[in-house]
Coordinates of C-alpha atoms and ligand atoms in Angstrom, one line a residue:
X1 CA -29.0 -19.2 -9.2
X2 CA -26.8 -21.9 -8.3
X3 CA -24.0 -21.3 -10.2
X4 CA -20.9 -20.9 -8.4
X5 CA -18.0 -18.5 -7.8
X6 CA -15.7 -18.5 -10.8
X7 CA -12.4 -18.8 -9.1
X8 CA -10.0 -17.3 -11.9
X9 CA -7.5 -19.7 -13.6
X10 CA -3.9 -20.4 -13.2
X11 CA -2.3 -18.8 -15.9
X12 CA 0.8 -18.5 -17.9
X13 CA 2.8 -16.4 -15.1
X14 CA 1.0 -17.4 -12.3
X15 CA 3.5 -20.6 -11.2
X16 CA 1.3 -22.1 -8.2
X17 CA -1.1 -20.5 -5.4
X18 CA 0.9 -19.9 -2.3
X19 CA -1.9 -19.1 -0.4
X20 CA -5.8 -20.3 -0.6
X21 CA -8.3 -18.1 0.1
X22 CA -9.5 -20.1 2.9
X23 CA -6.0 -19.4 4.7
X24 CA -6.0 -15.5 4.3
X25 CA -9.1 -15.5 6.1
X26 CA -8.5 -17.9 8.7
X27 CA -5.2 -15.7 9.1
X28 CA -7.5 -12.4 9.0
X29 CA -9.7 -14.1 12.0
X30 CA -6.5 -14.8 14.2
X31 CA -5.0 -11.1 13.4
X32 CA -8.4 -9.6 13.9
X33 CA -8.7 -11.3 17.3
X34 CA -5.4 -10.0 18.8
X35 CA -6.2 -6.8 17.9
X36 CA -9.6 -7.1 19.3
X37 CA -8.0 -7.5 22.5
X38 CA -4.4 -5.8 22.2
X39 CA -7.3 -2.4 21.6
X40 CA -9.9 -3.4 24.1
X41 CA -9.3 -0.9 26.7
X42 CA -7.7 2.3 24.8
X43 CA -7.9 5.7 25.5
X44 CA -8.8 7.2 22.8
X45 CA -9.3 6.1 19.4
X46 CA -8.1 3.8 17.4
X47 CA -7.3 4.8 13.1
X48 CA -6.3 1.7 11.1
X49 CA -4.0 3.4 8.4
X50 CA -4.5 1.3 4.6
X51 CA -1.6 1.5 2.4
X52 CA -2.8 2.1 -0.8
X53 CA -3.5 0.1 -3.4
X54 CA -2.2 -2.8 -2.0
X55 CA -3.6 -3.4 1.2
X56 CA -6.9 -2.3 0.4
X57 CA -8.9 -5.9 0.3
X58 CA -7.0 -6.6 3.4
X59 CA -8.3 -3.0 5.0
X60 CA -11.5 -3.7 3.9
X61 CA -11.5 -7.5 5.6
X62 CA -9.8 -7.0 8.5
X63 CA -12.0 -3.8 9.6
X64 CA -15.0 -5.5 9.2
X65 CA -13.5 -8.5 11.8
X66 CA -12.8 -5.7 14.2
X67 CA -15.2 -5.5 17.2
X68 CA -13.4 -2.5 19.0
X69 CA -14.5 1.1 17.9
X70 CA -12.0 2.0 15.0
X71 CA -11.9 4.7 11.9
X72 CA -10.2 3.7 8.6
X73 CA -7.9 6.0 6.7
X74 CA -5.9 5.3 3.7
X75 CA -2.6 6.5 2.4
X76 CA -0.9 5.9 -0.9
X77 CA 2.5 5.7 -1.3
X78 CA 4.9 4.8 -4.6
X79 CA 8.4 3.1 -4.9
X80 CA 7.8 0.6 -7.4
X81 CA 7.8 0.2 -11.1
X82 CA 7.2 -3.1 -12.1
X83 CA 8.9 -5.0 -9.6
X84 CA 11.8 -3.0 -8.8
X85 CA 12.3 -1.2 -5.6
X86 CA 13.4 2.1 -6.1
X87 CA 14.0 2.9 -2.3
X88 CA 12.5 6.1 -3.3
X89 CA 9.2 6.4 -1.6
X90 CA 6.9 9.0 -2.7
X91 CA 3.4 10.3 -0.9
X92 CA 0.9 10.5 -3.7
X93 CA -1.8 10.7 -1.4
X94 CA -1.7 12.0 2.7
X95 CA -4.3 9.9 5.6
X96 CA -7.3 13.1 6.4
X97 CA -7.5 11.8 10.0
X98 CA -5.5 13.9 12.6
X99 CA -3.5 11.5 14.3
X100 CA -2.6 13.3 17.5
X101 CA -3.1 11.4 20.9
X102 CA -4.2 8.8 18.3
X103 CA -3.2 5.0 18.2
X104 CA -2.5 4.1 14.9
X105 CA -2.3 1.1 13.1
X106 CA -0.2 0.6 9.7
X107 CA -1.9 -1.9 7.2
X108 CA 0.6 -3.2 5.0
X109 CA 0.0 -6.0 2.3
X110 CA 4.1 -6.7 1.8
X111 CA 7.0 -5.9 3.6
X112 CA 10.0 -6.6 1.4
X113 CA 13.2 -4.1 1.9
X114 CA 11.3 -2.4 4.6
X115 CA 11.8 1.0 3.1
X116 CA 8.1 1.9 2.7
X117 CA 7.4 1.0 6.8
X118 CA 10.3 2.7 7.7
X119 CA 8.8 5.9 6.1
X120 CA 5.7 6.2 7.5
X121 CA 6.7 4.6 10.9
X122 CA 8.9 8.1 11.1
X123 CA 6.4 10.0 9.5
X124 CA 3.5 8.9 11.7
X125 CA 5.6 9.6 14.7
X126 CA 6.1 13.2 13.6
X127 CA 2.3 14.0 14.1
X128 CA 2.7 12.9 18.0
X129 CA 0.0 9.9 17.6
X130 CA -0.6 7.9 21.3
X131 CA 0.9 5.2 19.1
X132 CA 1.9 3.8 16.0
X133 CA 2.4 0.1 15.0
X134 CA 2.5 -2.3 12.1
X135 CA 0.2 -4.9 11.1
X136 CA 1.6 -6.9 7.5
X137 CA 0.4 -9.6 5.9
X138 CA 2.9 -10.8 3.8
X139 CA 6.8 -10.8 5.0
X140 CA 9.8 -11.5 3.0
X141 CA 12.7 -11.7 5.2
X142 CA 15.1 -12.3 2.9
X143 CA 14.8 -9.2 1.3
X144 CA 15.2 -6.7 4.1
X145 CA 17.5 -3.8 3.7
X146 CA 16.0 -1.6 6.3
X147 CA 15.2 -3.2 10.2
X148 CA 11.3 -2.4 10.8
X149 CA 9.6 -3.8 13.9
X150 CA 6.3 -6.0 12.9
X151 CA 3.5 -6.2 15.7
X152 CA 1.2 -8.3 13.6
X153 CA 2.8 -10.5 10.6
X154 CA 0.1 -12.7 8.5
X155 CA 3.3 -15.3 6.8
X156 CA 6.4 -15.7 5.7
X157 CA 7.0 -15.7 2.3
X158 CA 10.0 -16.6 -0.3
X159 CA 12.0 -14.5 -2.1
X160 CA 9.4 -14.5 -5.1
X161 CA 7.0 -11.9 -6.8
X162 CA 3.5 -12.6 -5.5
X163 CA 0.0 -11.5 -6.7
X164 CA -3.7 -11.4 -5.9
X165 CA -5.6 -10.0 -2.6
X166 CA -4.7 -6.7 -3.7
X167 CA -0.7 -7.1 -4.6
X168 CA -0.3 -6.4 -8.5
X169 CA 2.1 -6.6 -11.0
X170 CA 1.9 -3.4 -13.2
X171 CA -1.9 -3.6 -12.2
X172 CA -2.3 -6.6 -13.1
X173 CA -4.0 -9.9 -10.7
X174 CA -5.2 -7.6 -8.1
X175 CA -8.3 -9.0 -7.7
X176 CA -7.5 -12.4 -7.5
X177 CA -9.0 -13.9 -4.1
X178 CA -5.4 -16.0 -3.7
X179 CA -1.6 -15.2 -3.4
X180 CA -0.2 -17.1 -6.2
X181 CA 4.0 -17.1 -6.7
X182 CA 4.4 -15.5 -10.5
X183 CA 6.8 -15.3 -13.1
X184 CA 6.3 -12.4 -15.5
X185 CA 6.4 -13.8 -19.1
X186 CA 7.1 -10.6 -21.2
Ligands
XMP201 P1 9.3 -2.2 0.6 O1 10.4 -2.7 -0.3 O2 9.2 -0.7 0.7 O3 8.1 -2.7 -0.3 O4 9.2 -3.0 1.9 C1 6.8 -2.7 0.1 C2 5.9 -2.5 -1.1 O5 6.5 -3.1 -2.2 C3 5.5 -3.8 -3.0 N1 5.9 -5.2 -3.1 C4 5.2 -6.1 -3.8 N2 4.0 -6.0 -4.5 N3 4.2 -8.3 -5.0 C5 3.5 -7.1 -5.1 O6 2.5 -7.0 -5.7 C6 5.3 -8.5 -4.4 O7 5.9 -9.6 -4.3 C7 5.9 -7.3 -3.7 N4 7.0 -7.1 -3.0 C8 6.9 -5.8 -2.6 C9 4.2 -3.6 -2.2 O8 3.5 -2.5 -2.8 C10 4.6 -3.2 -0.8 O9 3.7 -2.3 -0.3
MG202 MG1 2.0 -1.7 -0.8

């Protein structure tokens, strides 16, 4: 009893906080809001798709904003080892809601060379879903390699390797409740 939230410290690799916490969910509010309203009067339902592990604390957020009817899936998908792209992406584990006649909306934490959207965008499509679109919270545009159409972008972000709000490095600063600009040390 009143102490209060221990906000984790800057450390070595962590270089500055890019974005507050405060900002993410003001963002979250706005994004929530359009999609309230973009969804208002869909046939049919509506299956917010998290990509797993990074976007799960923003899943988990912007769902509970949502005031339309709405099921959450989850997919996991793998092209990085430490902070490499491989453009290799691999399904390690498939959505369990049938997505036909569906509108679907992709949760993505990052998009950086795009090749992660780009294959599920195609393989979404496949399973003849009333719709599929993209919802990311972090872009880097200067890293694009592959063109991916955005329907709902949170910022624009540098070149840099970010953590916190789910985005890791090797696991590591997932948890943090900012998105702090890092520097790995070793
Ligand atoms: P692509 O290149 O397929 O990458 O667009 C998307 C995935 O790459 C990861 N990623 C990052 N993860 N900090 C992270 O923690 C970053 O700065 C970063 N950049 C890319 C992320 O998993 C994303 O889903
Ligand atoms: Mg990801």
């Amino acid at each position: 009893m009143g102490s209060s939230l221990a906000i984790p410290a800057l450390t070595k690799d962590l270089v500055r906080v890019l974005i507050d916490a405060d900002s993410i969910s003001r963002r979250v509010d706005e994004l929530a809001h359009q999609i309230n309203d973009a969804y208002a009067n869909i046939e049919g339902r509506l299956i917010l798709v998290g990509v797993l592990k990074g976007s799960f604390i923003l899943t988990a957020d912007l769902c509970r904003k949502l005031t339309i009817p709405h099921v959450v899936d989850f997919i996991a998908l793998s092209s990085y080892s430490g902070d490499r792209t491989s453009g290799n992406v691999r399904l390690l584990m498939d959505t369990r809601e049938n997505m036909e006649d569906k509108h679907v909306l992709i949760i993505e934490d990052i998009l950086d060379s795009g090749y992660t959207l780009d294959y599920l965008i195609r393989n979404f499509k496949a399973r003849k879903p009333a719709s599929v679109k993209t919802l990311v919270l972090l872009d880097k545009p200067d890293r694009h390699t592959v063109p991916v159409e955005i329907d709902y972008q949170g910022f624009t972000i540098p070149d840099v390797w970010v953590v916190g709000y789910g985005l890791d490095y090797n696991e590591r600063y997932r948890t943090l409740p900012y998105i702090a600009e890092m520097y790995p040390q070793e």
